[in-house]
Structures are given as structure tokens and as C-alpha cells.
XYZ file of C-alpha atoms in Angstrom:
335
model
C -69.125 22.423 -78.639
C -68.763 25.669 -76.667
C -72.524 25.942 -76.414
C -72.765 22.380 -75.096
C -69.950 23.049 -72.630
C -71.707 26.190 -71.402
C -74.944 24.274 -70.930
C -73.037 21.593 -69.008
C -71.415 24.185 -66.762
C -74.769 25.859 -66.079
C -76.325 22.516 -65.283
C -73.497 21.701 -62.889
C -73.850 25.086 -61.194
C -77.601 24.615 -60.897
C -77.064 21.169 -59.419
C -74.541 22.577 -56.958
C -76.973 25.327 -55.930
C -79.682 22.761 -55.288
C -77.283 20.694 -53.177
C -76.229 23.777 -51.236
C -79.861 24.478 -50.431
C -80.751 20.964 -49.249
C -83.168 21.371 -46.356
C -84.133 18.800 -43.737
C -87.237 19.216 -41.594
C -86.517 18.208 -38.002
C -89.299 17.779 -35.450
C -88.012 18.201 -31.907
C -88.827 18.799 -28.268
C -85.265 19.916 -27.457
C -85.103 22.926 -25.162
C -85.163 26.008 -27.408
C -81.890 27.406 -26.083
C -80.060 24.221 -27.130
C -81.021 24.302 -30.808
C -78.366 26.767 -31.936
C -75.474 24.728 -30.531
C -76.779 21.500 -32.053
C -77.324 23.150 -35.424
C -73.887 24.787 -35.437
C -72.151 21.481 -34.663
C -74.204 19.609 -37.259
C -73.446 22.178 -39.965
C -69.727 21.972 -39.220
C -69.951 18.414 -40.559
C -72.748 18.924 -43.095
C -72.477 22.531 -44.336
C -74.743 21.934 -47.344
C -77.770 20.852 -45.310
C -80.027 23.453 -43.696
C -82.108 22.420 -40.680
C -85.708 23.583 -40.560
C -86.697 23.118 -36.917
C -90.286 22.435 -35.872
C -90.110 22.693 -32.080
C -92.773 22.205 -29.420
C -93.357 20.262 -26.216
C -93.289 16.471 -26.357
C -97.038 15.868 -26.354
C -97.675 18.454 -29.049
C -94.910 17.106 -31.330
C -96.141 13.531 -30.844
C -99.727 14.489 -31.654
C -98.599 16.439 -34.725
C -96.621 13.481 -36.064
C -99.557 11.120 -35.523
C -101.922 13.542 -37.266
C -99.559 13.666 -40.253
C -99.200 9.887 -40.475
C -100.649 9.644 -43.992
C -98.874 12.762 -45.239
C -95.605 13.101 -43.287
C -94.133 16.589 -43.110
C -91.118 15.707 -40.948
C -88.015 14.085 -42.384
C -86.592 13.093 -39.035
C -87.217 13.356 -35.319
C -84.231 14.514 -33.264
C -85.015 14.981 -29.592
C -88.335 13.370 -28.624
C -89.178 10.956 -25.817
C -88.365 7.334 -26.603
C -91.839 6.401 -25.367
C -93.319 8.684 -28.043
C -91.162 7.083 -30.721
C -92.361 3.664 -29.573
C -95.921 4.853 -30.174
C -94.954 6.031 -33.664
C -93.169 2.747 -34.326
C -96.302 0.818 -33.377
C -98.039 2.852 -36.087
C -95.289 1.780 -38.541
C -94.220 5.387 -39.056
C -90.458 4.915 -38.557
C -87.864 3.894 -41.144
C -85.092 1.579 -39.858
C -81.621 3.080 -40.073
C -78.281 2.251 -38.439
C -76.198 5.404 -37.833
C -72.493 5.178 -38.587
C -71.480 5.263 -34.892
C -74.183 2.860 -33.678
C -71.711 0.395 -32.157
C -70.501 3.055 -29.684
C -73.933 3.529 -28.104
C -74.919 1.712 -24.932
C -77.362 -1.127 -25.797
C -79.918 0.544 -23.512
C -79.968 3.539 -25.883
C -81.444 1.840 -28.951
C -84.393 -0.375 -29.753
C -83.989 -4.135 -30.011
C -84.313 -4.496 -33.792
C -81.220 -5.616 -35.711
C -81.417 -2.360 -37.673
C -82.750 0.095 -35.102
C -85.974 1.984 -35.673
C -84.821 4.639 -33.178
C -81.741 5.507 -31.156
C -81.535 7.125 -27.736
C -79.281 10.076 -27.040
C -79.614 11.017 -23.391
C -81.812 10.508 -20.357
C -83.618 13.299 -18.586
C -84.927 13.165 -15.044
C -87.577 14.800 -12.939
C -86.999 16.878 -9.855
C -88.569 19.546 -7.677
C -87.485 23.191 -7.765
C -88.058 24.740 -4.333
C -87.953 28.513 -3.819
C -86.381 29.065 -0.397
C -87.440 32.734 -0.171
C -91.120 32.016 -0.859
C -91.014 29.020 1.459
C -89.718 31.158 4.325
C -92.497 33.728 3.716
C -95.125 30.999 4.045
C -93.391 28.999 6.779
C -92.988 25.916 4.606
C -90.378 23.214 5.088
C -88.581 21.624 2.166
C -90.140 18.328 0.992
C -87.985 15.204 0.823
C -90.345 12.773 -0.871
C -93.075 12.737 -3.516
C -95.521 11.887 -0.747
C -94.567 15.097 1.078
C -96.111 17.109 -1.764
C -99.574 16.052 -0.537
C -99.153 17.781 2.860
C -102.095 20.153 3.530
C -99.773 23.125 4.134
C -98.595 22.948 0.520
C -102.072 23.684 -0.859
C -101.764 26.144 -3.762
C -97.957 26.077 -3.656
C -97.247 23.334 -6.229
C -97.062 23.598 -10.023
C -96.399 20.688 -12.389
C -96.623 20.015 -16.143
C -99.661 18.579 -17.890
C -98.597 15.126 -19.181
C -100.714 15.524 -22.317
C -98.440 18.293 -23.576
C -95.230 17.778 -21.608
C -92.888 14.796 -21.732
C -91.666 15.708 -18.256
C -95.230 15.653 -16.970
C -95.811 12.265 -18.569
C -92.652 10.713 -17.142
C -93.734 11.892 -13.669
C -97.198 10.387 -13.982
C -95.999 7.110 -15.492
C -93.287 6.858 -12.812
C -95.793 7.302 -9.972
C -98.011 4.602 -11.460
C -95.024 2.246 -11.678
C -93.547 3.083 -8.257
C -96.779 3.065 -6.244
C -98.884 0.677 -8.342
C -101.781 1.883 -10.496
C -104.475 2.164 -7.801
C -102.201 3.834 -5.258
C -100.641 5.948 -8.007
C -103.987 7.466 -8.990
C -104.883 7.894 -5.312
C -101.606 9.768 -4.817
C -102.358 12.061 -7.761
C -105.866 12.698 -6.378
C -104.255 13.988 -3.163
C -101.569 15.919 -5.023
C -104.210 17.586 -7.197
C -105.657 19.261 -4.085
C -102.350 21.131 -3.658
C -101.764 22.005 -7.319
C -102.048 25.677 -8.216
C -101.954 24.921 -11.948
C -100.646 22.560 -14.594
C -98.378 24.045 -17.250
C -97.883 22.981 -20.872
C -94.085 23.100 -20.609
C -91.884 20.770 -18.579
C -89.446 23.609 -17.821
C -92.091 26.155 -16.806
C -92.641 24.955 -13.205
C -88.946 25.477 -12.403
C -88.975 28.859 -14.091
C -92.047 29.861 -12.061
C -90.334 28.716 -8.860
C -87.178 30.604 -9.778
C -89.098 33.878 -10.167
C -91.164 33.349 -7.018
C -94.452 32.891 -8.855
C -94.802 29.545 -7.079
C -93.040 27.960 -4.140
C -92.264 24.654 -5.798
C -92.397 23.211 -9.279
C -92.224 19.584 -10.384
C -90.110 20.003 -13.472
C -87.294 19.106 -15.854
C -84.409 18.857 -13.398
C -81.708 20.347 -15.598
C -83.688 23.554 -16.058
C -83.610 23.913 -12.294
C -79.855 23.272 -12.155
C -79.306 25.903 -14.832
C -81.484 28.486 -13.065
C -79.773 27.818 -9.726
C -76.392 28.344 -11.389
C -77.681 31.715 -12.601
C -78.465 32.730 -9.022
C -82.140 31.834 -8.617
C -83.071 31.247 -4.927
C -84.025 27.617 -5.467
C -82.939 24.234 -4.173
C -83.223 21.099 -6.276
C -84.914 18.157 -4.599
C -84.615 14.612 -5.901
C -87.285 12.639 -3.999
C -86.180 9.572 -2.090
C -88.708 7.174 -3.660
C -86.983 7.483 -7.036
C -87.083 9.596 -10.174
C -89.104 9.255 -13.314
C -87.040 9.524 -16.476
C -87.200 9.111 -20.204
C -84.741 9.035 -23.068
C -84.570 11.646 -25.750
C -84.377 9.748 -28.995
C -84.089 10.178 -32.758
C -85.607 8.391 -35.748
C -86.107 8.694 -39.489
C -89.714 9.172 -40.558
C -91.012 6.741 -43.168
C -91.740 8.623 -46.375
C -89.262 11.412 -45.554
C -88.932 13.865 -48.444
C -85.224 14.356 -47.689
C -84.124 10.842 -46.788
C -80.440 11.694 -47.159
C -80.738 14.684 -44.832
C -82.554 12.510 -42.288
C -79.676 10.015 -42.364
C -77.179 12.837 -41.842
C -79.075 13.981 -38.743
C -79.069 10.446 -37.310
C -75.396 9.941 -38.142
C -74.536 13.148 -36.294
C -76.908 12.385 -33.398
C -74.864 9.276 -32.577
C -71.429 10.930 -32.701
C -69.112 11.565 -29.776
C -69.378 15.309 -30.424
C -73.158 15.218 -30.200
C -73.022 13.212 -26.965
C -70.647 15.763 -25.463
C -73.172 18.463 -26.359
C -76.023 16.467 -24.803
C -74.009 16.291 -21.573
C -74.303 20.062 -21.219
C -77.965 19.527 -20.401
C -78.177 15.898 -19.340
C -76.263 13.871 -16.762
C -76.684 10.566 -18.641
C -75.838 10.161 -22.351
C -75.798 7.300 -24.837
C -72.046 6.743 -25.230
C -70.599 5.211 -22.036
C -67.865 7.166 -20.294
C -68.711 10.511 -21.923
C -70.944 12.084 -19.278
C -69.374 14.423 -16.742
C -71.212 15.436 -13.545
C -73.818 18.180 -13.917
C -73.566 20.924 -11.292
C -76.332 20.752 -8.648
C -77.247 17.188 -9.707
C -76.673 14.102 -7.533
C -73.262 12.519 -8.064
C -74.872 9.340 -9.369
C -78.272 10.189 -10.873
C -78.597 6.697 -12.391
C -78.964 5.288 -8.859
C -82.119 7.378 -8.344
C -83.708 6.573 -11.702
C -86.524 4.030 -11.381
C -86.525 0.779 -13.339
C -88.614 2.198 -16.148
C -90.780 -0.206 -18.160
C -90.784 1.676 -21.475
C -92.844 -0.984 -23.263
C -95.593 -0.769 -20.616
C -95.455 3.026 -20.667
C -95.786 3.233 -24.449
C -98.560 0.627 -24.582
C -100.597 2.413 -21.891
C -99.818 5.991 -22.897
C -103.211 6.852 -24.413
C -105.175 5.379 -21.498
C -102.983 7.124 -18.918
C -103.354 10.498 -20.629
C -107.113 10.131 -21.053
C -107.583 9.178 -17.392
C -105.347 12.019 -16.220
C -107.260 14.575 -18.330
C -110.610 13.314 -17.035
C -109.500 13.716 -13.421
C -107.319 16.826 -13.397
C -107.444 18.883 -16.592
C -109.566 21.601 -14.984
C -106.477 23.224 -13.457
C -104.480 23.348 -16.701
C -103.399 26.832 -17.758
C -104.935 28.270 -20.925
């Protein structure tokens, strides 16, 4: 009997050790400096689940997931553009799941299925970071509109992200095509290309380059600019009058996830009030109504500047847009 009891105790301990070491693989395009806060808050609720982050820019993460379609390595996506998740959903790569706090989310921050295939968490917007010191050196006035960026005097003074690797770059390009119409949108980008110094692989990089004076202006992830300005960088944030491109960061369970329970835990946490309060540190618009507080250096009402974004059109045309963009402009992309 004692021997059997000892075996039972050892088995229970072994089982407990396995549970304590449960690991969930999370693919994300979250900003790197946000991961620690998200992980700490998640582990306060789920201390027995370890997050293994796989982090890269939006385009790279999306391509990686598509390449792994037949042999998924991710358990869950937490922090990727909703338009990318729509592409994955069209490939039948997402597992429906309703997080525990689903009813608290704004209807705009979930897909239309009865059991959602993905949920939104926050919206991020584009903007222009403008280095006032560099501008004064070169005698350049501050732009007010997207169209202003095509002025001849700005030649070599503009940096923006490559939409094939950056979600911010893609939301800019898709927004211009929607705002101006496809023909005029491509014509606008042809003119803009003449002024581009280079295209970066990161959506935050153009603001960082503007903040350090390596470029005069960067089309970028707006919150990165707000953060750098708060740290004392000599930049102004410009939100062009024609309207702002935007996308939702979203989360979804991957079909065939090796740790299905861990994936559900991530989605449950992603929809909580606590998570939405954390998102608000970097985003002015979040999924639970009434949670968001103003972000310093942002417009008081950023939603009023956000274009009426046709996510279905954007997702359906994503591959064609990226291929056309690369054919026209990829020669100025950084190594």
C-alpha cells in the first residue's frame, strides 16, 4: 500500500510539474517594449503558463504563419493586424473561440461570426514625425496634408515603412488607395516615391530616425512619435487633414494549436478590462468602450480623423496591393 501511495504521490508531483511548465507560443507584432508588461499582467492571472514570444513586424509574422499553414508552430496570435487575421481566416487557419469577456467588447472589435474567429483589442493610427531642428537647417516648412509630402523641396527628407514588412506601412498605402481612389492613389505614391530617402522594415523606425535627426520626417506609427516627443525628442506630430489610415490589433487561436488551453487563456486575458487598460498606454482607441483615456500629444478625438476603413476590401486586395507596391518602389527599401 505504501509503495502504491508513493507512486501516486510521485505521479501527482510529476503532473503538477508538467502543469507548472505549460508553455504557449504566441506570435505577435506588439512593440517589443510592451511585451514585458503584457506578460507580467497575464501571469498574474495564469501563473502556470509561460509565454514563448515570437515577435516580428506585421508582414513578417503574417508570412511566417502562412508558410506554416500545414504545420502550425503558433498556438495563438496576440497583437497582429486584423487585416492579416482576415487573410489567415480566409485560409481556414483560425479556430473559433469566444473569450469570457466577449460581451464587453465593442461590436466593431470582433468579426461577424456568432463565435468569433478573431477579436480586436485596439486601433493604431498613422502620423508624421517632423524634426523641427532638421527642418530649420534645411529651410523646410511643416506639412499639413499627405499631399504636401510630394513637394519638391522635401526630396530626400521623407522616410516611411515598407508595407510588405510593416503593418503601419500597409495601413498607409491601403488608406491612400481608399481616400484618393486606386488610380489617384498610385499616382500619389509615384510622386511621393521621388521624395523618399528610404523605406524601412519597421513601422516605428521612421519616427525614431526623425527623433535622432537622421531624417527630417518619418511616416510612422503615431504612438511611437508621441512617446519619443514625451522623452524630449525635437519632433512635432502631424495628423494630416485628409484623414488617417488605421488598423486594429487583433488576437486569434490558431487551428491545430499544440497548447489549445494556453491559447484560450491568452484570448480570455486579451479581452479583459485590465488588458484594455494596458493597451491604452500605447493606443488611443481600445476595444472596451469608455476605457480609453487621452494619449499625450495625440488629437483629443482621434476617431474623428480615422478614415472609414473597408477591412474586407483591404484583406481581399492585400496580395495585389503589396505586389504592385514592390514592383514600383522596392528599390529604395533598406537592406
